[in-house]
PDB file of C-alpha atoms in Angstrom:
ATOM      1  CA  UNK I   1      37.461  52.769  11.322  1.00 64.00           C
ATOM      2  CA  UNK I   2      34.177  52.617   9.582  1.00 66.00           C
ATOM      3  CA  UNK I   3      35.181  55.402   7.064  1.00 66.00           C
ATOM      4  CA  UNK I   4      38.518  53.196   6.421  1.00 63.00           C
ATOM      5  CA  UNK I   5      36.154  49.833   6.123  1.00 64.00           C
ATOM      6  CA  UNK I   6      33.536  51.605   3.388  1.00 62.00           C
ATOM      7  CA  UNK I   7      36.080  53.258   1.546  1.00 63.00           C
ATOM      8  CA  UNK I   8      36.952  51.725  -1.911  1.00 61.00           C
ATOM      9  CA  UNK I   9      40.289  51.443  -3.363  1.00 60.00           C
ATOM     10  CA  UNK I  10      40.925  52.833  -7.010  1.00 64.00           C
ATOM     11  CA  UNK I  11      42.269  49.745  -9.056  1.00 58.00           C
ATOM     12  CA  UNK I  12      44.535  50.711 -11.716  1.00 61.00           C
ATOM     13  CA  UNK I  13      44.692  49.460 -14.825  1.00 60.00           C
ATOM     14  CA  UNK I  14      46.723  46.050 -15.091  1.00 60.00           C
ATOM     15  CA  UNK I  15      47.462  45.368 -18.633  1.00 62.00           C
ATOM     16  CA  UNK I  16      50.296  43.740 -20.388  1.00 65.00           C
ATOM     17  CA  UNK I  17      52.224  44.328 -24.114  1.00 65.00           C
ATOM     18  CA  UNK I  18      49.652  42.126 -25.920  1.00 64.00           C
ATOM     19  CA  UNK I  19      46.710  43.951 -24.607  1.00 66.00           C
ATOM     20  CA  UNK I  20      47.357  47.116 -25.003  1.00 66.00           C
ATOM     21  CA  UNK I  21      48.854  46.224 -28.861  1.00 69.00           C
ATOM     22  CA  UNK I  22      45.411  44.053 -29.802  1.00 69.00           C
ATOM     23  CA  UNK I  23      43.425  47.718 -28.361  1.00 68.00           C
ATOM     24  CA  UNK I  24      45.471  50.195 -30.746  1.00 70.00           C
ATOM     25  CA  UNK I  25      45.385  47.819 -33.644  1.00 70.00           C
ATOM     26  CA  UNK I  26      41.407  47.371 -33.239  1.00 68.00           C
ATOM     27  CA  UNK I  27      41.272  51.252 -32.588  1.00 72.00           C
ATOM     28  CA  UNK I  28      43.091  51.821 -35.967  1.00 74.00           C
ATOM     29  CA  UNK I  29      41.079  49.380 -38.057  1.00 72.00           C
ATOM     30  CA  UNK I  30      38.064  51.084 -37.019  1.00 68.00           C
ATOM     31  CA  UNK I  31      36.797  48.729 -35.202  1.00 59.00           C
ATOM     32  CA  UNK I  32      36.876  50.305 -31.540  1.00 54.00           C
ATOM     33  CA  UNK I  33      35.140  53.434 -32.436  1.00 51.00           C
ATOM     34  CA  UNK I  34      31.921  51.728 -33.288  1.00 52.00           C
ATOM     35  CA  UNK I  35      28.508  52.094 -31.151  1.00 59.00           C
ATOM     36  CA  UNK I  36      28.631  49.183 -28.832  1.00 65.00           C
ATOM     37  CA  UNK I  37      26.561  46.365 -28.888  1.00 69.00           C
ATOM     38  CA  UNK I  38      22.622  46.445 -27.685  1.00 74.00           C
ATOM     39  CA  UNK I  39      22.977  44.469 -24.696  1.00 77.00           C
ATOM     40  CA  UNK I  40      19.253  44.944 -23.558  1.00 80.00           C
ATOM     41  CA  UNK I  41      17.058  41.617 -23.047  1.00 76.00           C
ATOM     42  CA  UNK I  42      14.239  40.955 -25.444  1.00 70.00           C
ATOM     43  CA  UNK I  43      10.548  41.213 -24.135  1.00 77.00           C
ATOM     44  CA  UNK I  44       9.547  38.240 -21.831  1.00 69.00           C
ATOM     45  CA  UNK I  45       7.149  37.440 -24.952  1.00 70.00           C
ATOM     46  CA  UNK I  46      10.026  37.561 -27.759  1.00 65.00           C
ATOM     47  CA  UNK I  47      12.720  35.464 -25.746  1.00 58.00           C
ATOM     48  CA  UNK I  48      12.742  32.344 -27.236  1.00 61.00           C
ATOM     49  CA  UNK I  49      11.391  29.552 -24.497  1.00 59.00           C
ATOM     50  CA  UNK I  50      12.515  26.412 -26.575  1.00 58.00           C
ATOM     51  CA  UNK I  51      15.453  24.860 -25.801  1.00 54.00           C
ATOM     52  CA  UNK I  52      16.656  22.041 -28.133  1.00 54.00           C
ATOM     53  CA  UNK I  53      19.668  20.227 -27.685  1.00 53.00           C
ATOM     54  CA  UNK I  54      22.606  20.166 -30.882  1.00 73.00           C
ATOM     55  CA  UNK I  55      21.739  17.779 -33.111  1.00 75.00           C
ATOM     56  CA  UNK I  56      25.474  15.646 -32.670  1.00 76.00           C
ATOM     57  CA  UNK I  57      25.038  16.089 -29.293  1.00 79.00           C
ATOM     58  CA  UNK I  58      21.747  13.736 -29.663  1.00 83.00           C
ATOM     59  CA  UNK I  59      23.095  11.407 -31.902  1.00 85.00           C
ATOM     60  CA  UNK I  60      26.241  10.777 -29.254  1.00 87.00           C
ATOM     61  CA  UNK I  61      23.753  10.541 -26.182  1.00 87.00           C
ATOM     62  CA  UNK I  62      21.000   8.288 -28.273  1.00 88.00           C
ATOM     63  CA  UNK I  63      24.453   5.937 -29.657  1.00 88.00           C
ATOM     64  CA  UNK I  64      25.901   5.606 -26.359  1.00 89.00           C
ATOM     65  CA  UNK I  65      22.285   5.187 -24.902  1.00 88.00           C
ATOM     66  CA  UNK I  66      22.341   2.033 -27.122  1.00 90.00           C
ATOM     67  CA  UNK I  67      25.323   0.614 -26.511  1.00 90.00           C
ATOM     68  CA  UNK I  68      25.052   0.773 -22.707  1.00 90.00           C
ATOM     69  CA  UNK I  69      21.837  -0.789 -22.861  1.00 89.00           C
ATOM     70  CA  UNK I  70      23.620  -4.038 -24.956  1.00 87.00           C
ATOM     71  CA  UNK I  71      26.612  -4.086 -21.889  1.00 89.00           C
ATOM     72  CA  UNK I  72      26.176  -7.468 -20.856  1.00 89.00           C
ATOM     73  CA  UNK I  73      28.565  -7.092 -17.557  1.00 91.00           C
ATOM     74  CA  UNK I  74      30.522  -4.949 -15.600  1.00 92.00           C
ATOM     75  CA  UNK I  75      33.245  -2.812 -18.010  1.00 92.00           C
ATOM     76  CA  UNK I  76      35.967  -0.754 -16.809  1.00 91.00           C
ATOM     77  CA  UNK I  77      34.768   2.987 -17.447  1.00 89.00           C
ATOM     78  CA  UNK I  78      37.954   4.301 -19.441  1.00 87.00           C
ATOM     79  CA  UNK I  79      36.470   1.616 -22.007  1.00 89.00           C
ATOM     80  CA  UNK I  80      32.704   2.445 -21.814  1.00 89.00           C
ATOM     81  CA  UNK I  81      34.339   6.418 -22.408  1.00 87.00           C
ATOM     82  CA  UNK I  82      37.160   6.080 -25.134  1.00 84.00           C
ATOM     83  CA  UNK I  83      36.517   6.686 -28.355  1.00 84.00           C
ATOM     84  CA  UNK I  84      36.346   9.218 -31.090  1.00 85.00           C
ATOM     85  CA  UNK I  85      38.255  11.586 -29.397  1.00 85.00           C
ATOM     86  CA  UNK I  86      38.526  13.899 -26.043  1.00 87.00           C
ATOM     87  CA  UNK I  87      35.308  15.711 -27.026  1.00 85.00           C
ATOM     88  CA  UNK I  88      33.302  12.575 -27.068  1.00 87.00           C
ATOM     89  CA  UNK I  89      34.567  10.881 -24.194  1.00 87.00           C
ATOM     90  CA  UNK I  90      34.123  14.250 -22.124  1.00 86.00           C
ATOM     91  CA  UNK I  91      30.749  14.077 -22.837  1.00 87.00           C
ATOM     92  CA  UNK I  92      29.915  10.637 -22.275  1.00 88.00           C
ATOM     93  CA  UNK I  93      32.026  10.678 -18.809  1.00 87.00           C
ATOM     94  CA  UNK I  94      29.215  13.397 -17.967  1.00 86.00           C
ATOM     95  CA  UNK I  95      26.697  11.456 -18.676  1.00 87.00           C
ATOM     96  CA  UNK I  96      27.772   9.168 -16.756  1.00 86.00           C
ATOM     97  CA  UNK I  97      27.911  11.222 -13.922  1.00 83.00           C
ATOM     98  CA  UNK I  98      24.370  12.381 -14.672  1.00 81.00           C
ATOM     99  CA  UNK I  99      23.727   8.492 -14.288  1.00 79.00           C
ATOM    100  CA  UNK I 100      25.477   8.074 -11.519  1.00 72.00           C
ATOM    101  CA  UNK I 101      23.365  10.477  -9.881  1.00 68.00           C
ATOM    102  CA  UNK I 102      20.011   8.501 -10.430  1.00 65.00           C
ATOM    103  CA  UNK I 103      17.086   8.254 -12.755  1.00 56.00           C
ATOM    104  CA  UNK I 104      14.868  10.458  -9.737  1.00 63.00           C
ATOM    105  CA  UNK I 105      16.540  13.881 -10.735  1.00 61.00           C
ATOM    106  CA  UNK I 106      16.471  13.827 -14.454  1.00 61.00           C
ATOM    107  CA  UNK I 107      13.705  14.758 -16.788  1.00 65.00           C
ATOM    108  CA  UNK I 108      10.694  12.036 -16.995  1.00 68.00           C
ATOM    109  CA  UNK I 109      10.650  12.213 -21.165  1.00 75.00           C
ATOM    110  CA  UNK I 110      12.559  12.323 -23.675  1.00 80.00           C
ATOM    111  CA  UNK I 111      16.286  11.049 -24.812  1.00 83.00           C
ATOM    112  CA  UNK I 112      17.993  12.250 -21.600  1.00 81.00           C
ATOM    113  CA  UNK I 113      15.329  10.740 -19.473  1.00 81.00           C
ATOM    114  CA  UNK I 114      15.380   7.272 -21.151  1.00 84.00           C
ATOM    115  CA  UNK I 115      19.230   7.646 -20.888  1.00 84.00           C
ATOM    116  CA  UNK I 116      18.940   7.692 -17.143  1.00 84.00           C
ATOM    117  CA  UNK I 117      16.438   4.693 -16.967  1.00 85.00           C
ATOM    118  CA  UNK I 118      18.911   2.670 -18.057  1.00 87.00           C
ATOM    119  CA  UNK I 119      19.328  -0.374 -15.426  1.00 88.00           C
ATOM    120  CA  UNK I 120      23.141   0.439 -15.043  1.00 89.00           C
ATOM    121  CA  UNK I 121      25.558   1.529 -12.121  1.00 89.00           C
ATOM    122  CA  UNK I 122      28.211   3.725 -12.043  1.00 89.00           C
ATOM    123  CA  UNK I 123      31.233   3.505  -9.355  1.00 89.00           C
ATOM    124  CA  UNK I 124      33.761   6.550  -9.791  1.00 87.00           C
ATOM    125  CA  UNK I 125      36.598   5.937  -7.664  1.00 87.00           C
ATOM    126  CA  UNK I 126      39.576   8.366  -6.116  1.00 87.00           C
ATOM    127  CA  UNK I 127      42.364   7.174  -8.556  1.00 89.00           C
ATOM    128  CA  UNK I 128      44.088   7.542 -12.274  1.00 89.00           C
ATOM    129  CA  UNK I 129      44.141   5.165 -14.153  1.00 86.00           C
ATOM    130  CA  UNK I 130      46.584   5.712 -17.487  1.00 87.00           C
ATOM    131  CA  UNK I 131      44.464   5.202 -20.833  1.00 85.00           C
ATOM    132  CA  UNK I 132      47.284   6.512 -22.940  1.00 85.00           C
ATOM    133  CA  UNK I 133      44.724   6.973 -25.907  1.00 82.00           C
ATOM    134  CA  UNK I 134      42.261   8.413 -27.985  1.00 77.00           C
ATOM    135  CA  UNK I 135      43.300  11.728 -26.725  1.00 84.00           C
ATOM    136  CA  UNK I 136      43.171  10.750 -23.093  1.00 85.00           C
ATOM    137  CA  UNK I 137      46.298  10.231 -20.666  1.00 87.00           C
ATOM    138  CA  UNK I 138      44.427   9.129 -17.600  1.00 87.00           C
ATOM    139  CA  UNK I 139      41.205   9.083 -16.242  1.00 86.00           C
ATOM    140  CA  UNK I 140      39.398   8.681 -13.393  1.00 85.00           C
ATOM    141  CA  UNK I 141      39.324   4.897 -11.941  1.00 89.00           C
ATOM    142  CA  UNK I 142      35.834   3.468 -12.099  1.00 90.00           C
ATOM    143  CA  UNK I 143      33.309   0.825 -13.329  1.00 91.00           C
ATOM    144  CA  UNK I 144      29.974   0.855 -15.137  1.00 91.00           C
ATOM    145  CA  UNK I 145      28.023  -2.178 -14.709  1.00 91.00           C
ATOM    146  CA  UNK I 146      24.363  -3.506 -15.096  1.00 90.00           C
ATOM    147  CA  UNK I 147      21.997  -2.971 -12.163  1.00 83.00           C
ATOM    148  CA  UNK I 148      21.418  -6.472 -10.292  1.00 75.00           C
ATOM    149  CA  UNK I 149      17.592  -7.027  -9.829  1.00 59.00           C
ATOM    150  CA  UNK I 150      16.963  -6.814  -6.242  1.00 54.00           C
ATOM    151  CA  UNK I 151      14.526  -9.116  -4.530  1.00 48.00           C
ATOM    152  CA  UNK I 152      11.051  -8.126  -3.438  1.00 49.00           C
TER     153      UNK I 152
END
């Protein structure tokens, strides 16, 4: 049994029409027969450490950083979201879920930390709602509203 157990099936090679025709074509072009790609890591001392975020990707987050700090009461979240397109709102539905999750587990500086200072809270419920635009059919059911001051 433990032979049977350690032993390792041979796979074969699963591979349909389209495969096997985009392989020849690159092997007649020249293309296959080249020396493949150095895959090696760079010394611990050349890797870049730096890690900046895309520059649209900071002008969304600072934009929608300013408009949910001017939301003067509760808003469905398919409206905080819409807008501009599916990329957009796919982003700024993640960072709402980054809000969601609470200012203690982001970064203490910078735009991503002030984004999750914000005095807000965010309920994502179980349901669709339908949008029907911008791109977006339905979305998740939710709310987005600002944080009530609790007393001392």
């Amino acid at each position: 049994a433990a032979e049977a157990c350690a032993s390792v099936p041979e796979l074969p090679l699963l591979a349909g029409g389209h495969e096997l025709l985009d392989r020849a074509e690159a092997l007649l072009e020249g293309g296959g027969s080249a020396t493949p790609a150095d895959t090696t890591l760079p010394p611990a001392d050349e890797a870049a450490t730096g890690f900046a975020p895309q520059a649209e990707d900071l002008r969304l987050l600072e934009h929608f950083t300013h408009r949910l700090e001017a939301l003067p009461a509760p808003q469905p979240l398919h409206r905080i979201i819409a807008g501009g397109g599916f990329a957009p709102a796919s982003y700024r539905l993640s960072l709402l879920a980054l809000l969601a999750d609470g200012a203690e587990s982001g970064p203490e500086e910078g735009p991503v930390g002030s984004f999750m200072r914000l005095p807000l809270e965010v309920e994502f419920g179980d349901t669709l709602t339908a949008v029907g635009e911008d791109e977006i059919a339905a979305m998740t059911l939710g709310e987005v509203r600002p944080r009530t001051a609790t007393p001392a």
